[in-house]
N, CA, C and O of each residue as an XYZ file, in Angstrom:
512
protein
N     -24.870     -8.989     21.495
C     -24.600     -7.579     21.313
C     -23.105     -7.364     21.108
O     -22.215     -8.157     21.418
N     -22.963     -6.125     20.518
C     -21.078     -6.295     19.986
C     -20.538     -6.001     21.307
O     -21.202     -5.918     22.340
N     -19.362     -5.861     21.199
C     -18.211     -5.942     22.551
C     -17.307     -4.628     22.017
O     -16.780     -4.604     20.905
N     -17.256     -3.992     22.591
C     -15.793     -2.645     22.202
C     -14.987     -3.213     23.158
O     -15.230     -3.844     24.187
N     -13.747     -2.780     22.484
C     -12.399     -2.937     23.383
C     -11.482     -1.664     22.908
O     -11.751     -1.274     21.772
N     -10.556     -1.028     23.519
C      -9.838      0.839     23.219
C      -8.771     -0.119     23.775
O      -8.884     -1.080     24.536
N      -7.625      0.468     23.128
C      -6.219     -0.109     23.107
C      -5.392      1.361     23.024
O      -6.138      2.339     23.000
N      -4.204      1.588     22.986
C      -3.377      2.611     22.785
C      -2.997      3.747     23.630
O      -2.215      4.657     23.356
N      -3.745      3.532     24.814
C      -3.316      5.002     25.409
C      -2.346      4.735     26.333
O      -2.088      3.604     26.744
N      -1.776      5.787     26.687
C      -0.691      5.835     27.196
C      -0.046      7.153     28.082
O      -0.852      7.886     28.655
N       1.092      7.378     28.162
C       1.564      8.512     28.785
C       2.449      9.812     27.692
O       3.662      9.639     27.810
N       2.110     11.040     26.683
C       3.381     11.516     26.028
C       2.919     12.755     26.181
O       1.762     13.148     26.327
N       4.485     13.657     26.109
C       4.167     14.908     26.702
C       3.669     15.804     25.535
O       3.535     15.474     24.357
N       3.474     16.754     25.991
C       2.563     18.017     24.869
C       3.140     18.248     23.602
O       4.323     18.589     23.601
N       2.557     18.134     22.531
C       3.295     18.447     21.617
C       2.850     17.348     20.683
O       2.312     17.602     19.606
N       3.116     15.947     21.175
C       2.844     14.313     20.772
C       1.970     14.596     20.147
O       1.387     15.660     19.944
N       1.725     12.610     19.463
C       0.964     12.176     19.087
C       0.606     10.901     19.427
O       1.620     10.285     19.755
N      -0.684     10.017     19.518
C      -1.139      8.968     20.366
C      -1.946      8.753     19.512
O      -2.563      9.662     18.958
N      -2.157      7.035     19.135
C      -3.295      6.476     18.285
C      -4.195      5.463     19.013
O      -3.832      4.295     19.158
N      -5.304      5.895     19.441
C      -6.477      4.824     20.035
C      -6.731      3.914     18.847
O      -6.570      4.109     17.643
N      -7.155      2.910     19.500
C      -7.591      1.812     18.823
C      -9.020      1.500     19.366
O      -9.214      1.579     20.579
N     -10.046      1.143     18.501
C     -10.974      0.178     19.157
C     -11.420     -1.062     18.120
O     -11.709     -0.890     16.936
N     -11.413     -2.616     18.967
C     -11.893     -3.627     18.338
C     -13.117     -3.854     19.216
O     -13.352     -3.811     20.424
N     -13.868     -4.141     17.987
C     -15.449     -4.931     18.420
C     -15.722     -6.289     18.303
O     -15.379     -6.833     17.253
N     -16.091     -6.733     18.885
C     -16.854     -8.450     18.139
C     -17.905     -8.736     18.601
O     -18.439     -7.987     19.419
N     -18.272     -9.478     18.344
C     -19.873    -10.090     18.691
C     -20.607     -9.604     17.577
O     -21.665    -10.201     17.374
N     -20.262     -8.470     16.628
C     -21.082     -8.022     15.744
C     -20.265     -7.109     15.053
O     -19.580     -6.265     15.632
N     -20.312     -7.246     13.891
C     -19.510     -5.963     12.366
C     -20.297     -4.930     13.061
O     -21.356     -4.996     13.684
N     -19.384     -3.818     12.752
C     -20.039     -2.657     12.933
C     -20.492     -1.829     11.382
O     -20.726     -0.621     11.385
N     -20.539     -2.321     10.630
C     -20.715     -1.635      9.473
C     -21.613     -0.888      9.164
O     -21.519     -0.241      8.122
N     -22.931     -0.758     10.140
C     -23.675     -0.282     10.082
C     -23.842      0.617     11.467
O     -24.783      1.397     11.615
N     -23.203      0.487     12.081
C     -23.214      1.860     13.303
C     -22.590      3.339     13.331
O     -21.439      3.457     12.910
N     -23.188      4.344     13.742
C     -22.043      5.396     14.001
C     -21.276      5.306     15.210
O     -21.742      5.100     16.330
N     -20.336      5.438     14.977
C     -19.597      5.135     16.072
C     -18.616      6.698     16.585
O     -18.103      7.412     15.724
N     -18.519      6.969     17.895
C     -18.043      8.358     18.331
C     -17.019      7.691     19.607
O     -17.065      6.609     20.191
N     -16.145      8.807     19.725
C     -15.463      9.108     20.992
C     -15.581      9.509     22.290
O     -14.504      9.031     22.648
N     -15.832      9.790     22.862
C     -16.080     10.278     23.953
C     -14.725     10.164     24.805
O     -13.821      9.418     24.426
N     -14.625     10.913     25.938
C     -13.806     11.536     27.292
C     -13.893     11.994     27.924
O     -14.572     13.014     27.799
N     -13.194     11.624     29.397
C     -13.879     11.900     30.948
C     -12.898     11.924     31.795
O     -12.374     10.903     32.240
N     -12.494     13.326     32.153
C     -11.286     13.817     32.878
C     -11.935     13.785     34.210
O     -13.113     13.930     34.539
N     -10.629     13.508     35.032
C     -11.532     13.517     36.829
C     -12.281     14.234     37.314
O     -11.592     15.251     37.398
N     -13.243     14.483     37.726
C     -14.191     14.855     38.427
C     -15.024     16.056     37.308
O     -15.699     17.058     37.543
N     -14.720     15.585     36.414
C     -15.545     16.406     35.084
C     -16.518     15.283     34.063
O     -16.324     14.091     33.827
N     -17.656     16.250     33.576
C     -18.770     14.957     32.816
C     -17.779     14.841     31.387
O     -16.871     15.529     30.921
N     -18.484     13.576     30.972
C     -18.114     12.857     29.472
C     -18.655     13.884     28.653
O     -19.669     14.572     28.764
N     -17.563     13.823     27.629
C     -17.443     14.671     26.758
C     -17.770     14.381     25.358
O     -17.812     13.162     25.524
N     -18.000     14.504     24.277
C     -18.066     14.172     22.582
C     -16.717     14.754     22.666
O     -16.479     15.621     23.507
N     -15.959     14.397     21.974
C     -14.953     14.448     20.852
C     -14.698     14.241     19.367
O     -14.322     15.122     18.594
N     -14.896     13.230     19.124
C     -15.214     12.939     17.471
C     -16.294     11.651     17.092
O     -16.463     10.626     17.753
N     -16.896     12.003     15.946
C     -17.912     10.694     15.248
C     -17.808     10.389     13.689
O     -17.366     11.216     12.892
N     -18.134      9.471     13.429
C     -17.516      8.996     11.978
C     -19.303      7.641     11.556
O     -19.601      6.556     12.054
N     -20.019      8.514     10.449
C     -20.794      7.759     10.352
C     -20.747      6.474      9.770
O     -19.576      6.125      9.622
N     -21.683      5.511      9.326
C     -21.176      4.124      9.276
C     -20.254      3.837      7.696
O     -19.569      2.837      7.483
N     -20.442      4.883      6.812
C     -19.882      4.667      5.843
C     -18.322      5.391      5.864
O     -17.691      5.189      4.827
N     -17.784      6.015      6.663
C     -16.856      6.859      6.896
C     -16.853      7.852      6.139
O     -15.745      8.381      6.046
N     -17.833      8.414      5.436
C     -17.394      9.744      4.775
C     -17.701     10.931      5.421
O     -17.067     11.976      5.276
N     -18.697     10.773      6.155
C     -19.073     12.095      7.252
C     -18.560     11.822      8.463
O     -18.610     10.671      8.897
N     -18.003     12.825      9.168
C     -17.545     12.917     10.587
C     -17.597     14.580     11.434
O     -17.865     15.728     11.079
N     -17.342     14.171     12.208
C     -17.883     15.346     13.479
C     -16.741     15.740     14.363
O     -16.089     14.803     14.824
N     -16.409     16.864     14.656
C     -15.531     16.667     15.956
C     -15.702     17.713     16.592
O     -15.970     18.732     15.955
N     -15.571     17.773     18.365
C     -15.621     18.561     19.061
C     -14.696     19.862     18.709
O     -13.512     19.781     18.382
N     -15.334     20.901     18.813
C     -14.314     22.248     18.700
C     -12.623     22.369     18.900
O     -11.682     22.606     18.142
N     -12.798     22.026     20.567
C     -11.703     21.397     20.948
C     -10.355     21.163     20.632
O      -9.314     21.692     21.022
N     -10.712     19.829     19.472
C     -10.125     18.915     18.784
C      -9.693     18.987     17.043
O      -8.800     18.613     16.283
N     -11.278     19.901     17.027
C     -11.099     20.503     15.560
C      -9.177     20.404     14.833
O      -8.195     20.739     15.494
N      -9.146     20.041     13.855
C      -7.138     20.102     13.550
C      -6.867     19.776     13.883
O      -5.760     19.680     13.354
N      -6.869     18.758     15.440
C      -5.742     17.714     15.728
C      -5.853     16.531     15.717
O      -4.845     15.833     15.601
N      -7.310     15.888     15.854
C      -7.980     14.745     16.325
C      -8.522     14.744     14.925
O      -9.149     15.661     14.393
N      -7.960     12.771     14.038
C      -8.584     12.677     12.753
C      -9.260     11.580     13.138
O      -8.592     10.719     13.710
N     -10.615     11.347     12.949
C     -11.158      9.775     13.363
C     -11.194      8.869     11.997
O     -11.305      9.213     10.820
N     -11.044      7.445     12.668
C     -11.058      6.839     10.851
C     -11.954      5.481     11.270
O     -12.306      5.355     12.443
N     -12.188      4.813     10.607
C     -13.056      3.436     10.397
C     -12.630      2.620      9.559
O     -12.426      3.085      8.438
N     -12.300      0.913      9.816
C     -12.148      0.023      8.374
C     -13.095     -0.876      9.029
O     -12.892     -1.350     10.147
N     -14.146     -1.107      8.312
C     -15.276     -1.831      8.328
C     -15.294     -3.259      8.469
O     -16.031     -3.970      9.151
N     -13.790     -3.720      7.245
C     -13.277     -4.909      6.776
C     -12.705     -5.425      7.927
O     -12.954     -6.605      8.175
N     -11.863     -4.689      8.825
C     -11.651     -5.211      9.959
C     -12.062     -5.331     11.153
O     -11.581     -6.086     11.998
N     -13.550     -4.131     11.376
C     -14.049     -4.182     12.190
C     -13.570     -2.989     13.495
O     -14.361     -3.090     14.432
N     -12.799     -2.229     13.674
C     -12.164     -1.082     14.428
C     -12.324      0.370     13.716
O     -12.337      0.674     12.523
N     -12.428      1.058     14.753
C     -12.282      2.318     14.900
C     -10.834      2.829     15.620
O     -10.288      2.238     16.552
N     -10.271      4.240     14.875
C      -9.414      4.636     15.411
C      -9.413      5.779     15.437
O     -10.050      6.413     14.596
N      -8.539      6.521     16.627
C      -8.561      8.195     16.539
C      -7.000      8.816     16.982
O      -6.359      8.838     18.033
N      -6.821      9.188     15.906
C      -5.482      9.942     15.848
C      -5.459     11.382     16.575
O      -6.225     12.323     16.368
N      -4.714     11.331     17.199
C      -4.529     12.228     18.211
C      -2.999     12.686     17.820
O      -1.989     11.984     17.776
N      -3.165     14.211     17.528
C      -1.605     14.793     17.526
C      -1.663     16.358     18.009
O      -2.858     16.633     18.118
N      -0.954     17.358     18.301
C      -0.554     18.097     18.683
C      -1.357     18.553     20.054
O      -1.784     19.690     20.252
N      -1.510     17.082     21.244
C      -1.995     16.944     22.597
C      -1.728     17.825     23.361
O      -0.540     17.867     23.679
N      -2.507     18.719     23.885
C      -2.414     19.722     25.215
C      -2.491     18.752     26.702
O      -3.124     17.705     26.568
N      -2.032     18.959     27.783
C      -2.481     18.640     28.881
C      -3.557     18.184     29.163
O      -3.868     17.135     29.728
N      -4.623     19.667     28.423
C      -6.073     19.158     28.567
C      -6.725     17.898     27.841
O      -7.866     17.470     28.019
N      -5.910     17.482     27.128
C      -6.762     15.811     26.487
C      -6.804     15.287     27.530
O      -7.927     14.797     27.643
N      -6.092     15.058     28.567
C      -5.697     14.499     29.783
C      -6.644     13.670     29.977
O      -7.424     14.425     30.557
N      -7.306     12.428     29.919
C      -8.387     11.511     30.513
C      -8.817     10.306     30.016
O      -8.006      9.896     29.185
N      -9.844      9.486     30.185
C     -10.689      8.535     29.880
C     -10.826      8.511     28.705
O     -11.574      9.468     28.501
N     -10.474      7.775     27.179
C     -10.976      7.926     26.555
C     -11.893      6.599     25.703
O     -11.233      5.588     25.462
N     -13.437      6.615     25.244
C     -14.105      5.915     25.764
C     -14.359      5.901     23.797
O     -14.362      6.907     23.088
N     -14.587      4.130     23.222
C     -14.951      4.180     22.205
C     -16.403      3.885     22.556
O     -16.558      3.207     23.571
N     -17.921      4.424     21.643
C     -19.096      4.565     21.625
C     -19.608      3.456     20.212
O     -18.972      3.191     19.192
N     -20.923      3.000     20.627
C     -21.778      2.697     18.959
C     -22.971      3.222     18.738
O     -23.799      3.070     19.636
N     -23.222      3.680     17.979
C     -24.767      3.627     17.987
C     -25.455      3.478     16.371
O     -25.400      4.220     15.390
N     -26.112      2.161     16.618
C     -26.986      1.676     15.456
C     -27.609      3.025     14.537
O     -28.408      3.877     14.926
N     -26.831      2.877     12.942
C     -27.387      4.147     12.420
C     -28.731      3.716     11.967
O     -29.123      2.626     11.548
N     -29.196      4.579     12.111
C     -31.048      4.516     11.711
C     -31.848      5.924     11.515
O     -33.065      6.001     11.683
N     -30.802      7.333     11.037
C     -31.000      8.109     10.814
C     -29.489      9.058     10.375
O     -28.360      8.651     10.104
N     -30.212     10.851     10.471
C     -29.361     11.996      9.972
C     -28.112     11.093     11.086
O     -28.300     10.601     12.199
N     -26.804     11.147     10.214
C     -25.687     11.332     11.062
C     -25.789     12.445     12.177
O     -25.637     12.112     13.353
N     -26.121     14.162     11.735
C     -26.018     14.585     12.622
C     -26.719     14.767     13.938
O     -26.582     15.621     14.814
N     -27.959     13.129     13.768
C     -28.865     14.186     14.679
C     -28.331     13.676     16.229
O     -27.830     12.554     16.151
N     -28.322     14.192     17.495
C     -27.729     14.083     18.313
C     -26.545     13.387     18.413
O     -26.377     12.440     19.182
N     -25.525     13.935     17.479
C     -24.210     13.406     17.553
C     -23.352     13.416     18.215
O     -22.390     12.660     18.080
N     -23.500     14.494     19.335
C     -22.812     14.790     20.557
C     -23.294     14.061     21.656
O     -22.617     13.837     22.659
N     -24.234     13.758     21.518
C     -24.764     12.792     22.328
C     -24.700     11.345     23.347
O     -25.450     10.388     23.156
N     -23.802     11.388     24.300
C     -23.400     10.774     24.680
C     -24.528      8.946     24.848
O     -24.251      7.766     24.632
N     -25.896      9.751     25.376
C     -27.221      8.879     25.442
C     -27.163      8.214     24.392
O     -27.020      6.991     24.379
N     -27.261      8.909     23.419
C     -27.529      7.754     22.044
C     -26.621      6.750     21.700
O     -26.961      5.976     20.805
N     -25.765      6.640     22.121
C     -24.904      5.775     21.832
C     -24.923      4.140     22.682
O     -24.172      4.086     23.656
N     -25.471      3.264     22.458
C     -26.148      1.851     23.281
C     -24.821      1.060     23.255
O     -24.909     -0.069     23.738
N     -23.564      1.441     22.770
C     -22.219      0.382     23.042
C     -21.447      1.399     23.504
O     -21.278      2.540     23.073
N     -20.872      0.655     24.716
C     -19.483      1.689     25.122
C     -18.860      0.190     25.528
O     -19.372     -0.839     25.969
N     -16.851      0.768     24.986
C     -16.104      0.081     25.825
C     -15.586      0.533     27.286
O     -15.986      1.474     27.971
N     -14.815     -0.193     27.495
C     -14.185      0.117     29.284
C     -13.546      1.599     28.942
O     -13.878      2.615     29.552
N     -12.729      1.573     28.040
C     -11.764      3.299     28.290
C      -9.886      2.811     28.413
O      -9.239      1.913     28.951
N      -9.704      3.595     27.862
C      -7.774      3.810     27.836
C      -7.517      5.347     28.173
O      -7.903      6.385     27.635
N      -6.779      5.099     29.186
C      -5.937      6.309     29.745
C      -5.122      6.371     28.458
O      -4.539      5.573     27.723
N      -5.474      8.421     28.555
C      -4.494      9.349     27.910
C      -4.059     10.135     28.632
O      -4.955     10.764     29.196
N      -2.344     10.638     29.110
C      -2.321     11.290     30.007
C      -0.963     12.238     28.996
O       0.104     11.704     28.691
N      -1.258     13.375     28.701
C      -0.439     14.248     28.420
C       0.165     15.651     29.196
O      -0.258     16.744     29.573
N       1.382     14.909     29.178
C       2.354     16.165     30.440
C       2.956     17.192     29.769
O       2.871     17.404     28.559
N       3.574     17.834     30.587
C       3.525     19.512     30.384
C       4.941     19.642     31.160
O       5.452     20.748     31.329
């Protein structure tokens, strides 16, 4: 089964910008949708953004809408999510997802369940 790994997070104050990384192996993802997710303390996991397996359709939480661009290179195997004009509230866990496409991109895209790969998570912590 593939392996996620999230790289990039860090500490920058409001205003910033921060680029997650995720590498997979054990398996190309070329055929998964793959989403974001985030999980601030003592609050549930969240959707943030999704990018279906071909990268031309994508999704993003309200939220995030205008600041958060998600991207995919297939060839290398990673997902990434650009993060710029960070509020406080990004503040948390942020968790790369897979899930084997085998239908509508949109159908439960927020969906944290559907998604059968998660990595560990990279702290994002944006100060104020």
């Amino acid at each position: 089964q593939v392996q996620l790994v999230e790289s990039g997070g860090g500490l920058v104050q409001a205003g910033g910008s921060l680029r997650l990384s995720c590498a997979a192996s054990g398996r190309t993802l070329s055929s998964y949708r793959m989403g974001w997710f985030r999980q601030a303390p003592g609050k549930e996991r969240e959707f943030v953004a999704a990018i279906s397996w071909s990268g031309s359709t994508t999704a993003y939480a309200d939220s995030v809408k205008g600041r958060f661009l998600i991207s995919r290179d297939n060839a290398k195997n990673t997902v990434s999510l650009q993060m710029n004009s960070l509020k406080p509230e990004d503040t948390a866990v942020y968790y790369c997802a897979g899930d084997r496409d085998g239908g509508p991109f949109y159908y439960q895209v927020k969906t944290s369940n559907e998604y059968e790969y998660w990595g560990q998570g990279t702290q994002v912590t944006v100060s104020s």
